[in-house]
Amino acid sequence: MKIEIEHPQPGKVVVRAQGRLDSDSAPAFKEQIRDVAQTELDFVVLDLEAVDFIDSSGLSALLSALKAIRQQGGMLNLCKLQPQVLTALRLTLLDRVFSIFPSVEDALSEADLQIP
Amino acid sequence: MEMDLAAVFDRPKRLWHSLTGGGLAVVEGESKPMRSVRGRKLPVAIRNALTEGSTLDAHKTRGGFWWATAPSLGLQSQVRLVAWAASDDNWGDILQVWTDMLAFAKGEHAVADRLTEALVNAWDRLTFLYELTHIVGQLTDLPDMLNSIVHLLAEVVSAEEVFLITGVEADWTSVTVSGDSLSLPPSIAEEIFRARRPVGLAELKPALEKAENPLAQAGDLLVAPLMSGDRPSGMIGLLDPHEARFDSNDVLLLASVAEQVGALIEAAQARIIREESRRLDHELKIAAGIQSGLLPDSLPSIKGLELAAYLQPARQVGGDLYDVAESETGESMLLLADVAGKGSPAAILSTVVRSVFRSEAPHSSDPGELLQGMNRLLYPDLDKAETFVTAVSVNLKSDSLGFSYASAGHVDIAIWRDHEQNVEFFPATGLPLGIYPKTSYYSQLLALHPGDTLLLYSDGATEAEDPKGAILGMQGLSDIIYAVHPAPVEEQIRVILESLDVHCHSQSLSDDVTLLMIRALPVSDVPVETIPFVIPTEFLAVRKVVDIVRGLGSALPIPDQDERMKLMEDFALAISEVVTNQIKHAFQGRKGQILGRVVVETDRLVADLYDSGLPFQLPEIPWEPIDINNPPESGYGLVLVRGLLDKFECHRLDGVRNHWHLVKEFAGGDMQ
């Protein structure tokens, strides 16, 4: 699993993940997102366009990322989900836990609304 | 008389540069502290060595190697060399010799008028060492090199004869400038080897006289031992009719030459060994090609049967073989044999076994009779070679699934019984070939039923060891067949080999593995595609199973592409969850393997997975909806599996294995 980090606007981070988010890659992904949460306290958008497979370990990693970012007072939005990823989220009802957006721009503008 | 050392060193400087790619400078006393050699700043260690007058070994710096030689002790001269080279090829030793000679020339003769002559002499010798290094570097034919060395040495020393004696033990050969052969008694050779330095006539004279060796009458003699590592490999010497011809300068030179020639002989010997091993390797590659070419090009094509075979030698060549021949009565005689032992010796005998099989098989349609005849013919050769052969033979008929087998001490043959869903093993029916001149073998009648598979194999398959020494065994082989039996035999063989690889943790096999499979095709009109697989219990390997399902593609009888994609992705996720669960819970970090198959039927996808891990109890508790504000971080695996599949079960088989059964139904469609 590869991730790229971009800062499109002050206080906002776009994390682009690439590859399979499964039992093999989830532990390292968790660590990487925790590092992001430690340094970027505002809004994190996770772009999953290039993630074509997620399993329950991947879902756990997403939840762990959500909690870590929330604990730091931040917010995590997901965007550009592949059908396989959406299926996994829906079956586990986690689509109600995560805010899911069709594009990075939508996910970022949602972040603006949340800023007090 | 003042000597301009810098000018004198002009030629060696150029030699040194072409030799080492580095630079060289001379320092006399402390009057001219060197700042640089070829424009380089001197490393601190070298500056210190120059001040303190200590000797340095090769001193590694970022740019290469540096040396500063100490002034020769016991001489008044303070001549030192500072040098730099790109690599350390014992240049330090050469430098030391150069300084010694230079110091000697300067110290001994500085007050005399013959200084220039001494220096010229020294430079001739430097050139000699340079030439010598070149000869060593080129490493062509050893005798040629030794010949050039004695002639080269003769040019720079005032000796009538220069000789080089090389060889092993007492088997010496000599190379001389005169072309005469020259020998030294072993006792004298030993004395020289013991000395490990150049030895003069005075020391050797008593022994030479005692041995009545003509060298005792020589005017002067100087011999140095040649060492290859710690072993003496010869001697190099100077001989002259004039008394006291050789001085300490010659001792120094001969010591240095001996050291280089010793290294040269060592390198040449290593090269001979390397070339020999390269040649053997090349021959083995050719032999391996010949041996695999001796395997049958094709297996008999018999209605209702499917055959496949594979032979994987542990080394380039081996003692396993399989072959097929037609009997006079039109039956196909199959043979799988394993010559005891490994590598080339076993491979040679395996070709003999093949020839005997080919000559005997046409005359016998009974496997027992065939083995009996083969034993009679092979016994004398096997007895001489003090080895034996295990072999199993089977006759296949074109009109029935009945067959008979006979086995000469071979490992049990295996039959997958589809109706009973188990593997039956059948033992040897006589002793291995080559034990007794006359042995009889009985043939056992058996029959396959549709869906059954007969497996002939060599013990390399069942005795393959994991790194802790645990063998796969007949149980391990049964487990594989159990998991893969509905697949085409070629696929089954592929998985058996992969499973062996996983079992051995990808270390190379220690014995040849031969597999010969015969499957009675099931009577069924239902088109079914079976993909068997095996993976090690590692998370990364789960992706292989996901890829198998994703690769089903057009094998799925669903016309709509989106629907097909969705089905594949759903099933891939479900199977991935189950396999991950097996790795986590059944193995808990231990190394093992998971066997399984994915089966595409007309209206459903089925996967069966097998592991020999800890028992697993599927939780009965119905799943509670999650708290959206505080979702648990784990436990989604089973939720997914149950949500994605129509059927999901886990059974314990024979109390030792888990069987996971996954079913996903779909609306079957006609691909056409």
JSON list of C-alpha atoms in Angstrom, two decimals, chain B residues 221-348:
[
{"chain": "B", "resi": 221, "resn": "LEU", "atom": "CA", "xyz": [73.32, -20.41, -4.65]},
{"chain": "B", "resi": 222, "resn": "LEU", "atom": "CA", "xyz": [70.27, -18.59, -3.35]},
{"chain": "B", "resi": 223, "resn": "VAL", "atom": "CA", "xyz": [66.85, -20.31, -3.09]},
{"chain": "B", "resi": 224, "resn": "ALA", "atom": "CA", "xyz": [63.53, -18.98, -1.82]},
{"chain": "B", "resi": 225, "resn": "PRO", "atom": "CA", "xyz": [60.43, -21.07, -1.10]},
{"chain": "B", "resi": 226, "resn": "LEU", "atom": "CA", "xyz": [57.18, -20.36, -2.98]},
{"chain": "B", "resi": 227, "resn": "MET", "atom": "CA", "xyz": [54.09, -20.45, -0.82]},
{"chain": "B", "resi": 228, "resn": "SER", "atom": "CA", "xyz": [50.47, -20.83, -1.91]},
{"chain": "B", "resi": 229, "resn": "GLY", "atom": "CA", "xyz": [48.75, -19.64, 1.24]},
{"chain": "B", "resi": 230, "resn": "ASP", "atom": "CA", "xyz": [50.35, -21.83, 3.92]},
{"chain": "B", "resi": 231, "resn": "ARG", "atom": "CA", "xyz": [51.33, -24.62, 1.56]},
{"chain": "B", "resi": 232, "resn": "PRO", "atom": "CA", "xyz": [54.72, -24.77, -0.16]},
{"chain": "B", "resi": 233, "resn": "SER", "atom": "CA", "xyz": [54.20, -24.87, -3.92]},
{"chain": "B", "resi": 234, "resn": "GLY", "atom": "CA", "xyz": [57.78, -24.70, -5.16]},
{"chain": "B", "resi": 235, "resn": "MET", "atom": "CA", "xyz": [61.09, -22.86, -5.09]},
{"chain": "B", "resi": 236, "resn": "ILE", "atom": "CA", "xyz": [62.79, -20.12, -7.02]},
{"chain": "B", "resi": 237, "resn": "GLY", "atom": "CA", "xyz": [66.56, -19.84, -7.08]},
{"chain": "B", "resi": 238, "resn": "LEU", "atom": "CA", "xyz": [69.69, -18.22, -8.47]},
{"chain": "B", "resi": 239, "resn": "LEU", "atom": "CA", "xyz": [72.85, -20.15, -9.32]},
{"chain": "B", "resi": 240, "resn": "ASP", "atom": "CA", "xyz": [76.31, -18.89, -10.32]},
{"chain": "B", "resi": 241, "resn": "PRO", "atom": "CA", "xyz": [79.81, -20.39, -10.67]},
{"chain": "B", "resi": 242, "resn": "HIS", "atom": "CA", "xyz": [81.39, -17.35, -8.95]},
{"chain": "B", "resi": 243, "resn": "GLU", "atom": "CA", "xyz": [81.69, -17.54, -5.21]},
{"chain": "B", "resi": 244, "resn": "ALA", "atom": "CA", "xyz": [79.78, -15.07, -3.03]},
{"chain": "B", "resi": 245, "resn": "ARG", "atom": "CA", "xyz": [77.99, -13.72, -6.07]},
{"chain": "B", "resi": 246, "resn": "PHE", "atom": "CA", "xyz": [74.72, -12.86, -4.34]},
{"chain": "B", "resi": 247, "resn": "ASP", "atom": "CA", "xyz": [74.35, -10.09, -1.80]},
{"chain": "B", "resi": 248, "resn": "SER", "atom": "CA", "xyz": [71.60, -8.86, 0.53]},
{"chain": "B", "resi": 249, "resn": "ASN", "atom": "CA", "xyz": [70.08, -6.93, -2.37]},
{"chain": "B", "resi": 250, "resn": "ASP", "atom": "CA", "xyz": [69.49, -10.19, -4.21]},
{"chain": "B", "resi": 251, "resn": "VAL", "atom": "CA", "xyz": [68.03, -11.76, -1.07]},
{"chain": "B", "resi": 252, "resn": "LEU", "atom": "CA", "xyz": [65.54, -8.91, -0.89]},
{"chain": "B", "resi": 253, "resn": "LEU", "atom": "CA", "xyz": [64.65, -9.16, -4.55]},
{"chain": "B", "resi": 254, "resn": "LEU", "atom": "CA", "xyz": [64.30, -12.94, -4.49]},
{"chain": "B", "resi": 255, "resn": "ALA", "atom": "CA", "xyz": [62.04, -12.77, -1.43]},
{"chain": "B", "resi": 256, "resn": "SER", "atom": "CA", "xyz": [59.75, -10.34, -3.19]},
{"chain": "B", "resi": 257, "resn": "VAL", "atom": "CA", "xyz": [59.73, -12.34, -6.43]},
{"chain": "B", "resi": 258, "resn": "ALA", "atom": "CA", "xyz": [59.02, -15.56, -4.51]},
{"chain": "B", "resi": 259, "resn": "GLU", "atom": "CA", "xyz": [56.06, -13.94, -2.82]},
{"chain": "B", "resi": 260, "resn": "GLN", "atom": "CA", "xyz": [54.55, -12.80, -6.11]},
{"chain": "B", "resi": 261, "resn": "VAL", "atom": "CA", "xyz": [55.22, -16.07, -7.92]},
{"chain": "B", "resi": 262, "resn": "GLY", "atom": "CA", "xyz": [53.68, -18.00, -5.02]},
{"chain": "B", "resi": 263, "resn": "ALA", "atom": "CA", "xyz": [50.53, -15.89, -5.29]},
{"chain": "B", "resi": 264, "resn": "LEU", "atom": "CA", "xyz": [50.60, -16.35, -9.04]},
{"chain": "B", "resi": 265, "resn": "ILE", "atom": "CA", "xyz": [50.72, -20.15, -8.77]},
{"chain": "B", "resi": 266, "resn": "GLU", "atom": "CA", "xyz": [47.94, -20.07, -6.19]},
{"chain": "B", "resi": 267, "resn": "ALA", "atom": "CA", "xyz": [45.75, -17.94, -8.47]},
{"chain": "B", "resi": 268, "resn": "ALA", "atom": "CA", "xyz": [46.49, -20.17, -11.45]},
{"chain": "B", "resi": 269, "resn": "GLN", "atom": "CA", "xyz": [45.56, -23.29, -9.49]},
{"chain": "B", "resi": 270, "resn": "ALA", "atom": "CA", "xyz": [42.33, -21.67, -8.30]},
{"chain": "B", "resi": 271, "resn": "ARG", "atom": "CA", "xyz": [41.57, -20.77, -11.89]},
{"chain": "B", "resi": 272, "resn": "ILE", "atom": "CA", "xyz": [42.12, -24.37, -13.02]},
{"chain": "B", "resi": 273, "resn": "ILE", "atom": "CA", "xyz": [39.67, -25.56, -10.34]},
{"chain": "B", "resi": 274, "resn": "ARG", "atom": "CA", "xyz": [37.16, -22.86, -11.37]},
{"chain": "B", "resi": 275, "resn": "GLU", "atom": "CA", "xyz": [37.41, -23.83, -15.02]},
{"chain": "B", "resi": 276, "resn": "GLU", "atom": "CA", "xyz": [37.01, -27.48, -14.16]},
{"chain": "B", "resi": 277, "resn": "SER", "atom": "CA", "xyz": [33.86, -26.76, -12.18]},
{"chain": "B", "resi": 278, "resn": "ARG", "atom": "CA", "xyz": [32.53, -24.56, -15.00]},
{"chain": "B", "resi": 279, "resn": "ARG", "atom": "CA", "xyz": [33.16, -27.37, -17.46]},
{"chain": "B", "resi": 280, "resn": "LEU", "atom": "CA", "xyz": [31.39, -29.89, -15.20]},
{"chain": "B", "resi": 281, "resn": "ASP", "atom": "CA", "xyz": [28.49, -27.51, -14.81]},
{"chain": "B", "resi": 282, "resn": "HIS", "atom": "CA", "xyz": [28.25, -27.11, -18.56]},
{"chain": "B", "resi": 283, "resn": "GLU", "atom": "CA", "xyz": [28.33, -30.88, -19.04]},
{"chain": "B", "resi": 284, "resn": "LEU", "atom": "CA", "xyz": [25.66, -31.35, -16.39]},
{"chain": "B", "resi": 285, "resn": "LYS", "atom": "CA", "xyz": [23.42, -28.86, -18.18]},
{"chain": "B", "resi": 286, "resn": "ILE", "atom": "CA", "xyz": [23.79, -30.85, -21.38]},
{"chain": "B", "resi": 287, "resn": "ALA", "atom": "CA", "xyz": [23.18, -34.09, -19.45]},
{"chain": "B", "resi": 288, "resn": "ALA", "atom": "CA", "xyz": [20.05, -32.57, -17.88]},
{"chain": "B", "resi": 289, "resn": "GLY", "atom": "CA", "xyz": [18.77, -31.73, -21.35]},
{"chain": "B", "resi": 290, "resn": "ILE", "atom": "CA", "xyz": [19.49, -35.27, -22.55]},
{"chain": "B", "resi": 291, "resn": "GLN", "atom": "CA", "xyz": [17.82, -36.78, -19.52]},
{"chain": "B", "resi": 292, "resn": "SER", "atom": "CA", "xyz": [14.64, -34.71, -19.80]},
{"chain": "B", "resi": 293, "resn": "GLY", "atom": "CA", "xyz": [14.66, -35.53, -23.53]},
{"chain": "B", "resi": 294, "resn": "LEU", "atom": "CA", "xyz": [14.49, -39.21, -22.61]},
{"chain": "B", "resi": 295, "resn": "LEU", "atom": "CA", "xyz": [11.11, -38.75, -20.95]},
{"chain": "B", "resi": 296, "resn": "PRO", "atom": "CA", "xyz": [8.15, -39.65, -23.17]},
{"chain": "B", "resi": 297, "resn": "ASP", "atom": "CA", "xyz": [6.99, -36.83, -25.43]},
{"chain": "B", "resi": 298, "resn": "SER", "atom": "CA", "xyz": [3.39, -37.68, -24.76]},
{"chain": "B", "resi": 299, "resn": "LEU", "atom": "CA", "xyz": [1.34, -39.97, -22.58]},
{"chain": "B", "resi": 300, "resn": "PRO", "atom": "CA", "xyz": [-1.17, -42.42, -24.07]},
{"chain": "B", "resi": 301, "resn": "SER", "atom": "CA", "xyz": [-4.50, -40.96, -24.96]},
{"chain": "B", "resi": 302, "resn": "ILE", "atom": "CA", "xyz": [-7.17, -43.31, -23.67]},
{"chain": "B", "resi": 303, "resn": "LYS", "atom": "CA", "xyz": [-10.88, -42.63, -23.81]},
{"chain": "B", "resi": 304, "resn": "GLY", "atom": "CA", "xyz": [-12.33, -41.79, -20.41]},
{"chain": "B", "resi": 305, "resn": "LEU", "atom": "CA", "xyz": [-8.90, -41.23, -18.89]},
{"chain": "B", "resi": 306, "resn": "GLU", "atom": "CA", "xyz": [-6.86, -38.12, -18.39]},
{"chain": "B", "resi": 307, "resn": "LEU", "atom": "CA", "xyz": [-3.10, -38.50, -17.84]},
{"chain": "B", "resi": 308, "resn": "ALA", "atom": "CA", "xyz": [-0.35, -36.11, -16.81]},
{"chain": "B", "resi": 309, "resn": "ALA", "atom": "CA", "xyz": [3.16, -36.52, -15.47]},
{"chain": "B", "resi": 310, "resn": "TYR", "atom": "CA", "xyz": [5.93, -34.33, -14.18]},
{"chain": "B", "resi": 311, "resn": "LEU", "atom": "CA", "xyz": [9.50, -34.97, -13.12]},
{"chain": "B", "resi": 312, "resn": "GLN", "atom": "CA", "xyz": [11.43, -32.41, -11.10]},
{"chain": "B", "resi": 313, "resn": "PRO", "atom": "CA", "xyz": [15.05, -33.42, -10.43]},
{"chain": "B", "resi": 314, "resn": "ALA", "atom": "CA", "xyz": [16.56, -32.12, -7.18]},
{"chain": "B", "resi": 315, "resn": "ARG", "atom": "CA", "xyz": [19.86, -31.51, -8.94]},
{"chain": "B", "resi": 316, "resn": "GLN", "atom": "CA", "xyz": [20.49, -31.03, -12.63]},
{"chain": "B", "resi": 317, "resn": "VAL", "atom": "CA", "xyz": [20.19, -34.75, -13.25]},
{"chain": "B", "resi": 318, "resn": "GLY", "atom": "CA", "xyz": [18.68, -37.44, -11.07]},
{"chain": "B", "resi": 319, "resn": "GLY", "atom": "CA", "xyz": [17.67, -41.05, -10.66]},
{"chain": "B", "resi": 320, "resn": "ASP", "atom": "CA", "xyz": [13.90, -40.71, -11.14]},
{"chain": "B", "resi": 321, "resn": "LEU", "atom": "CA", "xyz": [12.23, -41.63, -14.40]},
{"chain": "B", "resi": 322, "resn": "TYR", "atom": "CA", "xyz": [8.87, -42.44, -15.87]},
{"chain": "B", "resi": 323, "resn": "ASP", "atom": "CA", "xyz": [8.19, -44.00, -19.21]},
{"chain": "B", "resi": 324, "resn": "VAL", "atom": "CA", "xyz": [5.46, -45.51, -21.29]},
{"chain": "B", "resi": 325, "resn": "ALA", "atom": "CA", "xyz": [5.49, -48.33, -23.84]},
{"chain": "B", "resi": 326, "resn": "GLU", "atom": "CA", "xyz": [2.89, -50.35, -25.69]},
{"chain": "B", "resi": 327, "resn": "SER", "atom": "CA", "xyz": [2.62, -54.08, -25.05]},
{"chain": "B", "resi": 328, "resn": "GLU", "atom": "CA", "xyz": [2.05, -56.62, -27.83]},
{"chain": "B", "resi": 329, "resn": "THR", "atom": "CA", "xyz": [-1.55, -56.89, -26.74]},
{"chain": "B", "resi": 330, "resn": "GLY", "atom": "CA", "xyz": [-2.05, -53.14, -27.17]},
{"chain": "B", "resi": 331, "resn": "GLU", "atom": "CA", "xyz": [-2.03, -52.18, -23.51]},
{"chain": "B", "resi": 332, "resn": "SER", "atom": "CA", "xyz": [-0.18, -49.13, -22.31]},
{"chain": "B", "resi": 333, "resn": "MET", "atom": "CA", "xyz": [2.56, -50.10, -19.90]},
{"chain": "B", "resi": 334, "resn": "LEU", "atom": "CA", "xyz": [3.55, -47.28, -17.55]},
{"chain": "B", "resi": 335, "resn": "LEU", "atom": "CA", "xyz": [6.65, -47.28, -15.42]},
{"chain": "B", "resi": 336, "resn": "LEU", "atom": "CA", "xyz": [7.77, -44.95, -12.64]},
{"chain": "B", "resi": 337, "resn": "ALA", "atom": "CA", "xyz": [11.16, -45.81, -11.16]},
{"chain": "B", "resi": 338, "resn": "ASP", "atom": "CA", "xyz": [13.56, -44.34, -8.63]},
{"chain": "B", "resi": 339, "resn": "VAL", "atom": "CA", "xyz": [17.24, -45.34, -8.69]},
{"chain": "B", "resi": 340, "resn": "ALA", "atom": "CA", "xyz": [18.68, -45.21, -5.16]},
{"chain": "B", "resi": 341, "resn": "GLY", "atom": "CA", "xyz": [21.18, -42.39, -4.78]},
{"chain": "B", "resi": 342, "resn": "LYS", "atom": "CA", "xyz": [21.31, -38.97, -6.36]},
{"chain": "B", "resi": 343, "resn": "GLY", "atom": "CA", "xyz": [22.91, -36.95, -9.10]},
{"chain": "B", "resi": 344, "resn": "SER", "atom": "CA", "xyz": [24.98, -38.30, -11.99]},
{"chain": "B", "resi": 345, "resn": "PRO", "atom": "CA", "xyz": [25.54, -41.88, -10.73]},
{"chain": "B", "resi": 346, "resn": "ALA", "atom": "CA", "xyz": [21.79, -42.39, -10.32]},
{"chain": "B", "resi": 347, "resn": "ALA", "atom": "CA", "xyz": [21.11, -40.63, -13.63]},
{"chain": "B", "resi": 348, "resn": "ILE", "atom": "CA", "xyz": [23.40, -43.00, -15.57]}
]
